[in-house]
PDB file of C-alpha atoms in Angstrom:
ATOM      1  CA  MET Y   1      -3.890  18.839  -1.953  1.00 67.00           C
ATOM      2  CA  ALA Y   2       0.121  19.480  -1.473  1.00 84.00           C
ATOM      3  CA  ILE Y   3       2.034  18.567   1.667  1.00 92.00           C
ATOM      4  CA  ASP Y   4       2.461  21.678   3.711  1.00 95.00           C
ATOM      5  CA  LYS Y   5       5.992  20.754   4.810  1.00 96.00           C
ATOM      6  CA  GLU Y   6       6.405  24.393   6.343  1.00 97.00           C
ATOM      7  CA  ALA Y   7       3.309  23.496   8.878  1.00 97.00           C
ATOM      8  CA  ILE Y   8       5.338  19.959   9.672  1.00 97.00           C
ATOM      9  CA  LYS Y   9       8.288  21.836  10.500  1.00 97.00           C
ATOM     10  CA  GLU Y  10       6.263  24.252  12.896  1.00 98.00           C
ATOM     11  CA  HIS Y  11       4.631  21.104  14.660  1.00 98.00           C
ATOM     12  CA  ILE Y  12       7.572  19.132  14.563  1.00 97.00           C
ATOM     13  CA  ARG Y  13       9.159  21.868  16.884  1.00 97.00           C
ATOM     14  CA  GLY Y  14       6.195  21.836  18.975  1.00 98.00           C
ATOM     15  CA  ILE Y  15       6.846  18.096  19.613  1.00 97.00           C
ATOM     16  CA  LEU Y  16      10.375  18.397  20.428  1.00 97.00           C
ATOM     17  CA  THR Y  17       9.614  21.072  22.518  1.00 97.00           C
ATOM     18  CA  ALA Y  18       6.628  19.195  24.422  1.00 98.00           C
ATOM     19  CA  LEU Y  19       8.770  15.908  24.858  1.00 97.00           C
ATOM     20  CA  GLY Y  20      10.965  17.921  26.851  1.00 97.00           C
ATOM     21  CA  ASP Y  21      13.982  18.699  24.348  1.00 97.00           C
ATOM     22  CA  ASP Y  22      15.314  21.937  22.837  1.00 97.00           C
ATOM     23  CA  PRO Y  23      14.716  22.131  19.003  1.00 96.00           C
ATOM     24  CA  GLU Y  24      17.121  24.710  18.760  1.00 96.00           C
ATOM     25  CA  ARG Y  25      20.275  22.433  20.414  1.00 96.00           C
ATOM     26  CA  GLU Y  26      22.631  20.881  17.878  1.00 96.00           C
ATOM     27  CA  GLY Y  27      21.596  17.226  17.320  1.00 95.00           C
ATOM     28  CA  LEU Y  28      17.827  18.511  16.795  1.00 97.00           C
ATOM     29  CA  LYS Y  29      18.449  21.802  14.608  1.00 96.00           C
ATOM     30  CA  GLU Y  30      17.819  20.214  11.564  1.00 97.00           C
ATOM     31  CA  THR Y  31      15.015  17.497  12.537  1.00 98.00           C
ATOM     32  CA  PRO Y  32      12.116  19.424  11.500  1.00 98.00           C
ATOM     33  CA  ASP Y  33      13.169  20.082   7.990  1.00 97.00           C
ATOM     34  CA  ARG Y  34      14.256  16.636   7.661  1.00 97.00           C
ATOM     35  CA  VAL Y  35      10.975  15.179   9.187  1.00 97.00           C
ATOM     36  CA  ALA Y  36       9.208  17.358   6.399  1.00 97.00           C
ATOM     37  CA  ARG Y  37      10.795  16.259   3.580  1.00 97.00           C
ATOM     38  CA  MET Y  38      10.635  12.242   4.974  1.00 97.00           C
ATOM     39  CA  TYR Y  39       6.489  13.127   5.618  1.00 97.00           C
ATOM     40  CA  GLU Y  40       6.809  14.597   1.942  1.00 96.00           C
ATOM     41  CA  GLU Y  41       8.337  11.387   0.371  1.00 96.00           C
ATOM     42  CA  VAL Y  42       6.751   8.496   2.176  1.00 97.00           C
ATOM     43  CA  PHE Y  43       2.796  10.433   2.568  1.00 97.00           C
ATOM     44  CA  GLU Y  44       3.629  11.018  -1.407  1.00 97.00           C
ATOM     45  CA  GLY Y  45       0.097   8.952  -1.807  1.00 97.00           C
ATOM     46  CA  MET Y  46      -2.166  11.136   0.109  1.00 96.00           C
ATOM     47  CA  ASN Y  47      -1.129  13.926  -2.777  1.00 96.00           C
ATOM     48  CA  TYR Y  48      -3.800  11.456  -5.378  1.00 97.00           C
ATOM     49  CA  THR Y  49      -7.187   9.850  -5.047  1.00 97.00           C
ATOM     50  CA  ASN Y  50      -7.733   5.875  -6.170  1.00 98.00           C
ATOM     51  CA  HIS Y  51      -9.059   7.552  -9.679  1.00 97.00           C
ATOM     52  CA  GLU Y  52      -5.757   9.686 -10.140  1.00 97.00           C
ATOM     53  CA  ILE Y  53      -3.516   6.892  -8.983  1.00 98.00           C
ATOM     54  CA  ALA Y  54      -5.074   4.693 -11.439  1.00 97.00           C
ATOM     55  CA  ASP Y  55      -4.624   7.408 -14.485  1.00 96.00           C
ATOM     56  CA  MET Y  56      -1.211   7.857 -13.271  1.00 96.00           C
ATOM     57  CA  PHE Y  57      -0.566   3.603 -13.588  1.00 94.00           C
ATOM     58  CA  SER Y  58      -3.082   3.227 -16.578  1.00 89.00           C
ATOM     59  CA  LYS Y  59      -0.633   1.899 -19.063  1.00 83.00           C
ATOM     60  CA  THR Y  60      -2.069  -1.715 -20.291  1.00 83.00           C
ATOM     61  CA  PHE Y  61      -1.730  -3.894 -23.433  1.00 81.00           C
ATOM     62  CA  GLU Y  62      -4.210  -4.949 -25.352  1.00 76.00           C
ATOM     63  CA  ASP Y  63      -4.206  -9.065 -25.500  1.00 65.00           C
ATOM     64  CA  ASP Y  64      -6.659 -11.505 -25.647  1.00 55.00           C
ATOM     65  CA  LEU Y  65      -5.909 -13.920 -22.819  1.00 55.00           C
ATOM     66  CA  THR Y  66      -9.476 -15.790 -23.367  1.00 53.00           C
ATOM     67  CA  ILE Y  67      -8.632 -19.085 -24.431  1.00 51.00           C
ATOM     68  CA  LYS Y  68     -11.997 -21.683 -25.022  1.00 50.00           C
ATOM     69  CA  ASN Y  69     -13.579 -19.541 -22.456  1.00 57.00           C
ATOM     70  CA  HIS Y  70     -10.707 -20.014 -19.620  1.00 56.00           C
ATOM     71  CA  SER Y  71      -9.056 -17.069 -18.400  1.00 67.00           C
ATOM     72  CA  ASP Y  72      -5.842 -16.970 -17.284  1.00 85.00           C
ATOM     73  CA  MET Y  73      -4.733 -16.107 -13.819  1.00 91.00           C
ATOM     74  CA  VAL Y  74      -2.130 -13.362 -13.385  1.00 94.00           C
ATOM     75  CA  ILE Y  75      -0.479 -13.048 -10.011  1.00 96.00           C
ATOM     76  CA  VAL Y  76       2.313 -10.957  -8.608  1.00 97.00           C
ATOM     77  CA  LYS Y  77       3.439 -11.586  -5.474  1.00 96.00           C
ATOM     78  CA  ASP Y  78       5.586 -10.668  -2.396  1.00 97.00           C
ATOM     79  CA  ILE Y  79       5.195  -6.866  -3.721  1.00 98.00           C
ATOM     80  CA  GLU Y  80       7.417  -5.203  -0.490  1.00 98.00           C
ATOM     81  CA  ILE Y  81       5.667  -1.985   0.933  1.00 98.00           C
ATOM     82  CA  PHE Y  82       5.527  -0.041   3.828  1.00 97.00           C
ATOM     83  CA  SER Y  83       2.963   2.290   5.338  1.00 98.00           C
ATOM     84  CA  TYR Y  84       1.777   4.432   8.127  1.00 97.00           C
ATOM     85  CA  CYS Y  85      -1.030   3.110  10.758  1.00 96.00           C
ATOM     86  CA  GLU Y  86      -3.563   5.886  11.136  1.00 96.00           C
ATOM     87  CA  HIS Y  87      -4.346   5.157  14.491  1.00 95.00           C
ATOM     88  CA  HIS Y  88      -0.760   6.018  16.090  1.00 94.00           C
ATOM     89  CA  LEU Y  89       1.312   6.881  12.889  1.00 95.00           C
ATOM     90  CA  ALA Y  90       3.575   3.903  14.018  1.00 95.00           C
ATOM     91  CA  LEU Y  91       5.228   2.187  10.861  1.00 96.00           C
ATOM     92  CA  MET Y  92       4.014  -0.801   8.927  1.00 96.00           C
ATOM     93  CA  TYR Y  93       6.478  -2.683   7.798  1.00 96.00           C
ATOM     94  CA  ASP Y  94       7.775  -6.156   6.525  1.00 96.00           C
ATOM     95  CA  MET Y  95       4.475  -5.743   4.178  1.00 97.00           C
ATOM     96  CA  LYS Y  96       4.404  -8.104   1.481  1.00 98.00           C
ATOM     97  CA  VAL Y  97       1.099  -7.634  -0.894  1.00 98.00           C
ATOM     98  CA  SER Y  98       0.434 -10.371  -3.602  1.00 98.00           C
ATOM     99  CA  VAL Y  99      -2.118  -9.272  -6.432  1.00 98.00           C
ATOM    100  CA  ALA Y 100      -4.233 -11.512  -8.763  1.00 97.00           C
ATOM    101  CA  TYR Y 101      -6.911 -10.551 -11.297  1.00 96.00           C
ATOM    102  CA  LEU Y 102      -8.528 -11.972 -14.554  1.00 95.00           C
ATOM    103  CA  PRO Y 103      -7.602 -10.075 -17.662  1.00 91.00           C
ATOM    104  CA  GLU Y 104     -10.211  -8.768 -19.768  1.00 85.00           C
ATOM    105  CA  GLY Y 105      -9.154  -8.392 -23.175  1.00 81.00           C
ATOM    106  CA  LYS Y 106      -5.908  -6.171 -21.555  1.00 84.00           C
ATOM    107  CA  VAL Y 107      -3.087  -6.520 -19.426  1.00 87.00           C
ATOM    108  CA  LEU Y 108      -1.622  -4.122 -16.900  1.00 90.00           C
ATOM    109  CA  GLY Y 109       2.489  -4.036 -17.253  1.00 90.00           C
ATOM    110  CA  LEU Y 110       3.730  -5.762 -14.117  1.00 92.00           C
ATOM    111  CA  SER Y 111       5.794  -3.086 -12.613  1.00 94.00           C
ATOM    112  CA  LYS Y 112       2.603  -0.873 -12.820  1.00 96.00           C
ATOM    113  CA  ILE Y 113       1.468  -3.082 -10.156  1.00 97.00           C
ATOM    114  CA  ALA Y 114       4.059  -2.900  -8.163  1.00 97.00           C
ATOM    115  CA  ARG Y 115       3.976   1.092  -8.397  1.00 97.00           C
ATOM    116  CA  ILE Y 116      -0.067   0.977  -7.447  1.00 98.00           C
ATOM    117  CA  CYS Y 117       0.893  -1.006  -4.299  1.00 98.00           C
ATOM    118  CA  ASP Y 118       3.637   1.302  -3.490  1.00 98.00           C
ATOM    119  CA  MET Y 119       1.500   4.438  -3.685  1.00 98.00           C
ATOM    120  CA  VAL Y 120      -1.616   2.971  -1.954  1.00 98.00           C
ATOM    121  CA  GLY Y 121       1.160   2.190   0.882  1.00 98.00           C
ATOM    122  CA  LYS Y 122       2.386   6.156   1.085  1.00 98.00           C
ATOM    123  CA  ARG Y 123      -0.671   7.399   2.611  1.00 97.00           C
ATOM    124  CA  LEU Y 124      -1.677   7.176   6.618  1.00 97.00           C
ATOM    125  CA  GLN Y 125      -3.590   4.139   6.255  1.00 97.00           C
ATOM    126  CA  LEU Y 126      -5.220   0.708   7.816  1.00 97.00           C
ATOM    127  CA  GLN Y 127      -3.898  -2.364   6.043  1.00 96.00           C
ATOM    128  CA  GLU Y 128      -7.537  -3.328   5.514  1.00 96.00           C
ATOM    129  CA  ARG Y 129      -7.874  -0.449   3.808  1.00 98.00           C
ATOM    130  CA  ILE Y 130      -4.531  -0.990   1.672  1.00 98.00           C
ATOM    131  CA  GLY Y 131      -5.964  -4.088  -0.249  1.00 98.00           C
ATOM    132  CA  SER Y 132      -9.272  -2.264  -0.844  1.00 98.00           C
ATOM    133  CA  ASP Y 133      -7.814   0.607  -2.381  1.00 98.00           C
ATOM    134  CA  ILE Y 134      -5.337  -1.709  -4.417  1.00 98.00           C
ATOM    135  CA  ALA Y 135      -8.395  -3.870  -5.897  1.00 98.00           C
ATOM    136  CA  GLU Y 136     -10.230  -0.452  -6.465  1.00 98.00           C
ATOM    137  CA  ILE Y 137      -7.408   0.802  -8.572  1.00 98.00           C
ATOM    138  CA  LEU Y 138      -6.865  -2.685 -10.486  1.00 97.00           C
ATOM    139  CA  MET Y 139     -10.289  -2.985 -11.416  1.00 97.00           C
ATOM    140  CA  GLU Y 140     -10.575   0.660 -12.862  1.00 96.00           C
ATOM    141  CA  VAL Y 141      -7.340   0.043 -14.803  1.00 96.00           C
ATOM    142  CA  SER Y 142      -7.623  -3.302 -15.857  1.00 94.00           C
ATOM    143  CA  GLY Y 143     -11.126  -3.235 -16.922  1.00 94.00           C
ATOM    144  CA  SER Y 144     -11.436  -6.261 -14.807  1.00 95.00           C
ATOM    145  CA  LYS Y 145     -13.935  -6.709 -12.113  1.00 97.00           C
ATOM    146  CA  ASP Y 146     -12.222 -10.283 -10.683  1.00 97.00           C
ATOM    147  CA  VAL Y 147      -9.203  -9.116  -8.510  1.00 98.00           C
ATOM    148  CA  ALA Y 148      -7.746 -10.474  -4.807  1.00 98.00           C
ATOM    149  CA  VAL Y 149      -5.258  -8.825  -3.149  1.00 98.00           C
ATOM    150  CA  TYR Y 150      -3.611 -10.710   0.169  1.00 98.00           C
ATOM    151  CA  ILE Y 151      -1.459  -8.696   2.269  1.00 98.00           C
ATOM    152  CA  GLU Y 152       0.971 -10.019   5.242  1.00 97.00           C
ATOM    153  CA  GLY Y 153       2.813  -7.414   7.492  1.00 96.00           C
ATOM    154  CA  SER Y 154       4.007  -6.388  10.740  1.00 95.00           C
ATOM    155  CA  HIS Y 155       2.438  -3.097  12.737  1.00 94.00           C
ATOM    156  CA  SER Y 156       5.261  -1.386  15.209  1.00 95.00           C
ATOM    157  CA  CYS Y 157       2.320  -0.373  17.053  1.00 89.00           C
ATOM    158  CA  MET Y 158       2.195  -3.822  18.133  1.00 89.00           C
ATOM    159  CA  SER Y 159       5.767  -4.244  18.132  1.00 88.00           C
ATOM    160  CA  ALA Y 160       7.466  -1.501  19.446  1.00 88.00           C
ATOM    161  CA  ARG Y 161       4.730  -0.218  22.045  1.00 85.00           C
ATOM    162  CA  GLY Y 162       1.392  -1.893  23.932  1.00 84.00           C
ATOM    163  CA  ILE Y 163       1.351  -5.549  23.827  1.00 85.00           C
ATOM    164  CA  LYS Y 164       5.122  -5.648  22.188  1.00 85.00           C
ATOM    165  CA  LYS Y 165       4.415  -9.174  20.403  1.00 86.00           C
ATOM    166  CA  GLN Y 166       7.766  -8.676  17.899  1.00 86.00           C
ATOM    167  CA  ASN Y 167       6.429 -11.449  15.882  1.00 87.00           C
ATOM    168  CA  ALA Y 168       3.063 -11.163  15.281  1.00 90.00           C
ATOM    169  CA  LYS Y 169       1.876 -10.545  11.771  1.00 93.00           C
ATOM    170  CA  THR Y 170      -1.511  -9.521  10.215  1.00 95.00           C
ATOM    171  CA  VAL Y 171      -3.062 -10.583   6.936  1.00 96.00           C
ATOM    172  CA  THR Y 172      -5.926  -9.170   5.457  1.00 97.00           C
ATOM    173  CA  THR Y 173      -7.668 -10.590   2.339  1.00 97.00           C
ATOM    174  CA  THR Y 174      -9.557  -8.442  -0.368  1.00 98.00           C
ATOM    175  CA  LEU Y 175     -11.464 -10.219  -2.846  1.00 98.00           C
ATOM    176  CA  ARG Y 176     -13.665  -8.941  -5.756  1.00 98.00           C
ATOM    177  CA  GLY Y 177     -15.779 -10.615  -8.668  1.00 97.00           C
ATOM    178  CA  ALA Y 178     -14.934 -14.248  -9.074  1.00 97.00           C
ATOM    179  CA  PHE Y 179     -12.714 -14.327  -6.417  1.00 97.00           C
ATOM    180  CA  ASP Y 180     -15.350 -13.724  -3.785  1.00 97.00           C
ATOM    181  CA  HIS Y 181     -17.838 -16.580  -5.379  1.00 96.00           C
ATOM    182  CA  ASP Y 182     -15.826 -19.080  -7.074  1.00 95.00           C
ATOM    183  CA  ASP Y 183     -13.885 -20.926  -4.176  1.00 95.00           C
ATOM    184  CA  THR Y 184     -11.508 -22.745  -6.596  1.00 94.00           C
ATOM    185  CA  LEU Y 185     -10.480 -19.394  -7.577  1.00 95.00           C
ATOM    186  CA  LYS Y 186     -10.006 -18.033  -4.260  1.00 95.00           C
ATOM    187  CA  TRP Y 187      -8.209 -21.437  -3.004  1.00 95.00           C
ATOM    188  CA  HIS Y 188      -5.695 -20.948  -5.932  1.00 95.00           C
ATOM    189  CA  PHE Y 189      -4.984 -17.786  -5.393  1.00 96.00           C
ATOM    190  CA  MET Y 190      -4.524 -18.015  -1.658  1.00 95.00           C
ATOM    191  CA  MET Y 191      -2.090 -20.976  -2.149  1.00 94.00           C
ATOM    192  CA  GLN Y 192      -0.357 -19.052  -4.364  1.00 93.00           C
ATOM    193  CA  ALA Y 193      -0.416 -15.450  -2.407  1.00 93.00           C
ATOM    194  CA  GLY Y 194       0.052 -17.454   0.933  1.00 80.00           C
ATOM    195  CA  LYS Y 195       3.522 -19.282   0.710  1.00 64.00           C
TER     196      LYS Y 195
END
């Protein structure tokens, strides 16, 4: 489903009017079009399901990383993303995502991990869902059931309005497979991701 830019423009004009302003005044004439183009960009991920994102970024490299029945952990940390909260359409910012997985005979291109995180953020989201969506996609692409996602971010619905706590950070963890039941593996991941 493509984003309907014409409908967005019309609704933005209505919001400007509802706010008591004149959408035809010089400073606002192009605002509906600018907002529609911005929404098309920042909500690009809404055009795709998790499975379609997995297909887009499914480049892997066949490699046996298993040595003497030990699996090496791959961690990519501090991937910067942003998103918009579905409750207030407010920006979630200064978000850093750390991802780990245990390869199952193939490894992902590292840039693909960052691209998956970025695309998942480009939806109306909850921080908790961002973690579970990233985990689901990485499990599909990598073929590994052992995936972990750690996210730390700020939410403008808390910092710019309401309670106005500018320094509040939200931390979420999503643990799948061995990361969920192996305390040593979980501890190792959290030590790396939480730094």
